[in-house]
Structures are given as structure tokens and as C-alpha cells.
mmCIF file of C-alpha atoms in Angstrom:
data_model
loop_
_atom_site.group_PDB
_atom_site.id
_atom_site.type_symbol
_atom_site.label_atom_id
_atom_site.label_comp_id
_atom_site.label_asym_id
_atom_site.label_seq_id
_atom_site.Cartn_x
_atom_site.Cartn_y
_atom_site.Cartn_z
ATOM 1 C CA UNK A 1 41.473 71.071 83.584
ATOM 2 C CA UNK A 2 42.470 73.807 85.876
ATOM 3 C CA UNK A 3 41.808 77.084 85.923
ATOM 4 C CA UNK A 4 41.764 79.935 88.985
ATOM 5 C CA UNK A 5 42.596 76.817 91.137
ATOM 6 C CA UNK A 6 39.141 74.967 90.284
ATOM 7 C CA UNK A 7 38.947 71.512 89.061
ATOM 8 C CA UNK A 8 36.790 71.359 86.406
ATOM 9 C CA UNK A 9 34.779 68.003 86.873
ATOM 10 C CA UNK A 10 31.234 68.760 87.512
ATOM 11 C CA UNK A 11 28.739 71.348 86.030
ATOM 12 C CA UNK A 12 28.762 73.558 89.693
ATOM 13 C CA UNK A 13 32.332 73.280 88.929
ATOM 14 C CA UNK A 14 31.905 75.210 85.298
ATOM 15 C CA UNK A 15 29.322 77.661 86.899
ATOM 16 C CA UNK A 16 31.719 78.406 90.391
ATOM 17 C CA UNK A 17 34.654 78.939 86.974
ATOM 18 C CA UNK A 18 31.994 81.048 84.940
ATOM 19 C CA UNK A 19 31.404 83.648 88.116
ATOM 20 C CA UNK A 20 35.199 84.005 88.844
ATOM 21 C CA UNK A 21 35.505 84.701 85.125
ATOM 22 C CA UNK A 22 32.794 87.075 85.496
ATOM 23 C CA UNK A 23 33.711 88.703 89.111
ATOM 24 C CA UNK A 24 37.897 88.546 89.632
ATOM 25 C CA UNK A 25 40.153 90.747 87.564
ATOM 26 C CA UNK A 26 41.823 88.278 84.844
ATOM 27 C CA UNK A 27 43.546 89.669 81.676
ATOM 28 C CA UNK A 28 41.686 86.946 79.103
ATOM 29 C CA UNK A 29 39.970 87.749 76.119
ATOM 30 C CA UNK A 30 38.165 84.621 75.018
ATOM 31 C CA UNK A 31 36.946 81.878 76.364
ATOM 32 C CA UNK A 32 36.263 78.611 74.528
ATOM 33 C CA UNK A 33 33.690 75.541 75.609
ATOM 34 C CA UNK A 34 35.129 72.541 74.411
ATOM 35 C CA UNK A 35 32.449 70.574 73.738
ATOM 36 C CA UNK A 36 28.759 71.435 74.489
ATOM 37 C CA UNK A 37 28.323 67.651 74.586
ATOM 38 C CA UNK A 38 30.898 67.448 77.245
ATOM 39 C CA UNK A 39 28.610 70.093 79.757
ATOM 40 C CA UNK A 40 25.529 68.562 78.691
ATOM 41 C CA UNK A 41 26.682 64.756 79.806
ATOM 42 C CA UNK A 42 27.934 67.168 83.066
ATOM 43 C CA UNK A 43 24.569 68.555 83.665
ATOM 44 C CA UNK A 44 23.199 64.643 83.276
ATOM 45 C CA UNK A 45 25.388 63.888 85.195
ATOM 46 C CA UNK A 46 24.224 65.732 88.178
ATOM 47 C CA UNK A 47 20.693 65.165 87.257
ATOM 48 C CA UNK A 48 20.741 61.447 88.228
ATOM 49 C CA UNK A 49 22.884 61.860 91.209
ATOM 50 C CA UNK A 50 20.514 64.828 92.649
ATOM 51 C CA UNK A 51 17.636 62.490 91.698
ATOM 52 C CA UNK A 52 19.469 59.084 92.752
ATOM 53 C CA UNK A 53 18.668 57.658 89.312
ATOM 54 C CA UNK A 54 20.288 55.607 86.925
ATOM 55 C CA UNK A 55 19.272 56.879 83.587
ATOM 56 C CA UNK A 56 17.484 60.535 82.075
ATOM 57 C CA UNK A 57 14.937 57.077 80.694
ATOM 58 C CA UNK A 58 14.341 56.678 84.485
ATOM 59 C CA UNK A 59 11.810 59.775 83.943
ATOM 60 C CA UNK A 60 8.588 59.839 82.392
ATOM 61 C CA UNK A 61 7.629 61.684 79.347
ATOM 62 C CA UNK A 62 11.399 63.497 78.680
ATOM 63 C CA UNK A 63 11.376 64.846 82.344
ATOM 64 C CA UNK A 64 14.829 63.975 82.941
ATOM 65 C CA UNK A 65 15.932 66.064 80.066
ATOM 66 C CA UNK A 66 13.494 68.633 80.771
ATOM 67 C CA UNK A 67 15.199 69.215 84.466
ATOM 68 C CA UNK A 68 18.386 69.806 82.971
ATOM 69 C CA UNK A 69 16.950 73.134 80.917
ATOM 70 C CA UNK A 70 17.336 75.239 84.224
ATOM 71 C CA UNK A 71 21.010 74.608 84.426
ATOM 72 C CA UNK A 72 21.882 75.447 80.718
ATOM 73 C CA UNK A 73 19.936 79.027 81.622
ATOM 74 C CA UNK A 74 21.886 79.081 84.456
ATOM 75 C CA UNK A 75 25.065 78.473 82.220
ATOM 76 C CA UNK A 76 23.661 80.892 79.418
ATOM 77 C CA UNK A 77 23.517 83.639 81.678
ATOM 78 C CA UNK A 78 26.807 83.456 82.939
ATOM 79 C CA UNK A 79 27.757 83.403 79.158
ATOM 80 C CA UNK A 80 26.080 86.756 78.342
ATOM 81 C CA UNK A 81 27.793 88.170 81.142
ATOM 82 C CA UNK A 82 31.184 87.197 80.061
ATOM 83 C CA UNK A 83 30.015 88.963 76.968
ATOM 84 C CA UNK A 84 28.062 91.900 78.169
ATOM 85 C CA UNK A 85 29.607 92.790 81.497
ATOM 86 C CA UNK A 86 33.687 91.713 80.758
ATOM 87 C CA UNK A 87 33.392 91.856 76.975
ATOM 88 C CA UNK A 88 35.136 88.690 76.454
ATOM 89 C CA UNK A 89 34.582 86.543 73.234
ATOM 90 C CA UNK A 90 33.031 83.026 73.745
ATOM 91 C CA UNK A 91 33.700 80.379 71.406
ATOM 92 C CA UNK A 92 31.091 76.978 72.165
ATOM 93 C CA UNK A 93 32.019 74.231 70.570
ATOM 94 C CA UNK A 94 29.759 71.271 69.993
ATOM 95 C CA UNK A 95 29.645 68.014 67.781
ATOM 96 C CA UNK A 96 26.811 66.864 65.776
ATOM 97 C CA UNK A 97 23.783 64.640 65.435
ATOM 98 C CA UNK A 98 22.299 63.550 62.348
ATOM 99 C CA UNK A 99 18.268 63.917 62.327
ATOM 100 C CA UNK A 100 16.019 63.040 59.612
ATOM 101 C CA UNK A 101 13.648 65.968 59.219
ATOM 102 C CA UNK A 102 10.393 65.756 57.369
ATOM 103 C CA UNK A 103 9.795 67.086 54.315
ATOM 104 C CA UNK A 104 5.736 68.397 53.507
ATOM 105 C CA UNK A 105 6.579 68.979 50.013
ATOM 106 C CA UNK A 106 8.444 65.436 49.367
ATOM 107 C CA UNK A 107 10.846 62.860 50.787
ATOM 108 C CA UNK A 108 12.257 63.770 54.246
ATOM 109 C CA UNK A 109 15.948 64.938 54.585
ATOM 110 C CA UNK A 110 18.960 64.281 56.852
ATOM 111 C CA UNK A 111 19.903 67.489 58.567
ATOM 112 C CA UNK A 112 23.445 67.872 60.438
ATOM 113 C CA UNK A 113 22.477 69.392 63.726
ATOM 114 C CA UNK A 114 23.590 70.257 67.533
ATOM 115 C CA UNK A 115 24.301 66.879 69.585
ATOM 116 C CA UNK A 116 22.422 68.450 72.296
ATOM 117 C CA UNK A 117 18.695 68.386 74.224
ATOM 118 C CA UNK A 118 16.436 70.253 71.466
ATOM 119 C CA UNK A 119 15.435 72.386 73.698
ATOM 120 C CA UNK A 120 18.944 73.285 74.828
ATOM 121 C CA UNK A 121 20.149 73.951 71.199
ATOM 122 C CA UNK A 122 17.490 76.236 70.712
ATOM 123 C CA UNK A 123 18.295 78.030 73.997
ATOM 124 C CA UNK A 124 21.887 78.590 73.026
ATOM 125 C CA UNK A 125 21.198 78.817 68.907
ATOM 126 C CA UNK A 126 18.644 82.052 69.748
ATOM 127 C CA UNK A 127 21.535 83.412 71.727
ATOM 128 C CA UNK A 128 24.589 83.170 69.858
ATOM 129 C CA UNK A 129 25.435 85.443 66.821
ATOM 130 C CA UNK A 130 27.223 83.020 64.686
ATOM 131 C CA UNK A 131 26.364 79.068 64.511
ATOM 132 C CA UNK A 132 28.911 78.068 62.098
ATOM 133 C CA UNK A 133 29.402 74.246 60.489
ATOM 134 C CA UNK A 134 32.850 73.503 59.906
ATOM 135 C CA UNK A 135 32.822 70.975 56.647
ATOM 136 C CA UNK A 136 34.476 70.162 53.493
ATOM 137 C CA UNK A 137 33.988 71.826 50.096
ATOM 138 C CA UNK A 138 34.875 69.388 47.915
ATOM 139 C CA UNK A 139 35.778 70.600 43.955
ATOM 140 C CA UNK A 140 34.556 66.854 41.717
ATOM 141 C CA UNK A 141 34.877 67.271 38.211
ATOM 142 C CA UNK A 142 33.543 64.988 35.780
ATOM 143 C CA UNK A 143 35.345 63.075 33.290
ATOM 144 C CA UNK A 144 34.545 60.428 30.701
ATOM 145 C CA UNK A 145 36.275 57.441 30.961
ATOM 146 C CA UNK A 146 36.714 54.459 28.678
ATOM 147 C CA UNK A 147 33.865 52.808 26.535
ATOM 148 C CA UNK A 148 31.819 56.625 27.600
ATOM 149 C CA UNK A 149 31.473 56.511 31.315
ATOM 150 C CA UNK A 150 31.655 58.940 33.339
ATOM 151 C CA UNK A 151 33.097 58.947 36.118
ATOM 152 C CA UNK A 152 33.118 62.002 39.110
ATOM 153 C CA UNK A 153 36.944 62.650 40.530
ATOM 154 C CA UNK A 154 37.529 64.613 43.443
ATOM 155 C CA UNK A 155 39.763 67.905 41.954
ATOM 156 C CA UNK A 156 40.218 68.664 45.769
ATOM 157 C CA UNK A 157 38.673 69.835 48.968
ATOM 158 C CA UNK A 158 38.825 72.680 51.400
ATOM 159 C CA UNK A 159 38.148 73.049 54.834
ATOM 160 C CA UNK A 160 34.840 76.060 55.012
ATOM 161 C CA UNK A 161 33.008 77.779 57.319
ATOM 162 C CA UNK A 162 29.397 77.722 56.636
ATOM 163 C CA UNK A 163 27.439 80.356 58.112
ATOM 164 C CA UNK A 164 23.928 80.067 56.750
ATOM 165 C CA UNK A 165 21.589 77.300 57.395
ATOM 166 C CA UNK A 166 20.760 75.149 54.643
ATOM 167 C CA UNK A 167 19.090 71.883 54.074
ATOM 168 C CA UNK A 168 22.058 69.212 55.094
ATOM 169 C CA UNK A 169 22.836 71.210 58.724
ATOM 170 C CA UNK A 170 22.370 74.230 61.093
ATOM 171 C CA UNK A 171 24.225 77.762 60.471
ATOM 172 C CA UNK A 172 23.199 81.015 61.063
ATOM 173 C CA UNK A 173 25.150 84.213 61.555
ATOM 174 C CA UNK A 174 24.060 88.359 62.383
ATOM 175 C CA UNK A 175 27.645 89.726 60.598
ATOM 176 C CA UNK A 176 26.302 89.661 57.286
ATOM 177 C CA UNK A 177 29.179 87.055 56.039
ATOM 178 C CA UNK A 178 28.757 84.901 52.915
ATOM 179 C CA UNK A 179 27.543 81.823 52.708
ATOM 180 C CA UNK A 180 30.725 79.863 53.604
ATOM 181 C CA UNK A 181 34.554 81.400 54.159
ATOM 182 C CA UNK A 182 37.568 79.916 54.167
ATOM 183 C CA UNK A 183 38.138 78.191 58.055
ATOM 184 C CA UNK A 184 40.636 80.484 59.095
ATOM 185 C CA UNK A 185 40.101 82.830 62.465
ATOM 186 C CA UNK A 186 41.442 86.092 60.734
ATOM 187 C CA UNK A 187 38.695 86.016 58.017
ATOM 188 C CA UNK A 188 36.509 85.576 60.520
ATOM 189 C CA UNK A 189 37.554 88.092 62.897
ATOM 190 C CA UNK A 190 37.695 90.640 59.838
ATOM 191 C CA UNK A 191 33.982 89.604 58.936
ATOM 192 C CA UNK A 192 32.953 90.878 62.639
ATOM 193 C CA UNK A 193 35.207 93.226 63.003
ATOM 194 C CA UNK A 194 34.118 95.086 59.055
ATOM 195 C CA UNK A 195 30.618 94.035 60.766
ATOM 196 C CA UNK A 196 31.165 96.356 64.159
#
């Protein structure tokens, strides 16, 4: 990617982007990081090669991943300028890791979260407004079938929003939405913008 005549390869590379975003005159609106995973492997990246090592396992005890926290706070807080300072809209995108959480009331659980550092998704989940999970509601109705079996069908599915955290993944949002909406920007943007 290019973009103000950088080459995007390397995390400096995102933050030297981030401050011309921040500092030059530029007519955008929105910016979108596509994926979180994608920086994170960036930061690793220069991790190892600042520390000449192989592997974040190279490190005792998690310190590889815990050297990488300064540079998502450095990346954070080019992100709440964007938002504060130039009013621009930031979209973060990120895949997903499933982790079996423990349950003290019963059987453990699988939750959908952030494919990030822990300690990373909780930097960046405390700062956004909305952590939305894109999935599937899917409409099954039951029918009987021969000799009294029943058997669930799949009516059909659509494509949600869901912007509440609840036991299968990680949501959260401060714009008062429902629990899931339709994927579609414009009922989004209406929730915030009713919201403001």
C-alpha cells in the first residue's frame, strides 16, 4: 500500500503514515485498519529484528509479547488523535481467536474473541466505542419428518452486527444500539448519528 508517498511495510512505517494523517492537510474522513492481526505480526516483526531474535518464544515468561505493548500505545495514541484532533472516523478491523473460557458455575465455554496479545485487545477494546462481531443469524425451523423425527432446517440466514457481548464472543458498544442490526453501514451510521 501507498499512501502520502509512504510504503506501508513496517510498523514505523504505519506510525510515520498515522502523524502525516494527523499533521498535513488531507480531505479524508475515515480511516480503516485492515487487519489488527496484520500490525500486530508488524510490531513482532520489529520486535525480533530490534532484539536479533528468532521467535516472541525466544523470551522468557511472555516478555516478547510484553515489549510489543509500548508500540500499540504508541499506535493508540495516534488513533485518538485522528479522532480527537482531525475528527476522522477509524474503522479497526481484526479477525478472531477462539478461547475456551472457564466457567465457575459449570462447564467452561468457547468464546469468539480478538486474534490479538490480551493485553493489546484490552488496550484497544477500553478505547473504542463500538466492538462489533460480524456473524450469521441463522432462522432453523423444526419440522417432523417421517416415522416422527424431527429434523432442524435452516429457513435462512442473515448477515448481523452484534454489538453486545455475550457468551459465544466479544461486543460492546456506547450508542445505545440493540443487540444486533442488520450489517449495513447506514444503520449503523444512523445508530451514532440518532446517538450524537
Amino acid at each position: 500500500n501507498r499512501s502520502f508517498g509512504i510504503e506501508i511495510e513496517t510498523i514505523t512505517d504505519v506510525l510515520d503514515f498515522l502523524n502525516r494523517l494527523i499533521n498535513e492537510e488531507h480531505e479524508h474522513e475515515t480511516i480503516v485498519i485492515d487487519s489488527l492481526s496484520s500490525l500486530e505480526r508488524l510490531i513482532e516483526r520489529h520486535i525480533l529484528k530490534t532484539k536479533n531474535a528468532k521467535s516472541l518464544a525466544d523470551f522468557q515468561y511472555g516478555q516478547g509479547y510484553q515489549m510489543m505493548m509500548p508500540l500499540w500505545e504508541q499506535f493508540l495514541s495516534k488513533i485518538m488523535a485522528l479522532r480527537t484532533q482531525r475528527k476522522l472516523t477509524v474503522l479497526m478491523l481484526g479477525h478472531y481467536k477462539e478461547k475456551r473460557d472457564p466457567n465457575l458455575l459449570g462447564d467452561g465455554y468457547q468464546q469468539y474473541q480478538i486474534d490479538l496479545y490480551e493485553k493489546a485487545t484490552k488496550l484497544l477494546v477500553n478505547s473504542c466505542s463500538a466492538v462489533l462481531f460480524a456473524d450469521y443469524k441463522v432462522d432453523v425451523i423444526h419440522q417432523r419428518e417421517k416415522f416422527g423425527q424431527e429434523v432442524a432446517k435452516v429457513r435462512g440466514s442473515e448477515r448481523r452486527l452484534f454489538t453486545d457481548e455475550g457468551v459465544r464472543f466479544m461486543a460492546k458498544n456506547t450508542y445505545g444500539m440493540p443487540y444486533d442490526i442488520p450489517m449495513s453501514y447506514d444503520v449503523l451510521a444512523d445508530y451514532v448519528r440518532e446517538h450524537f
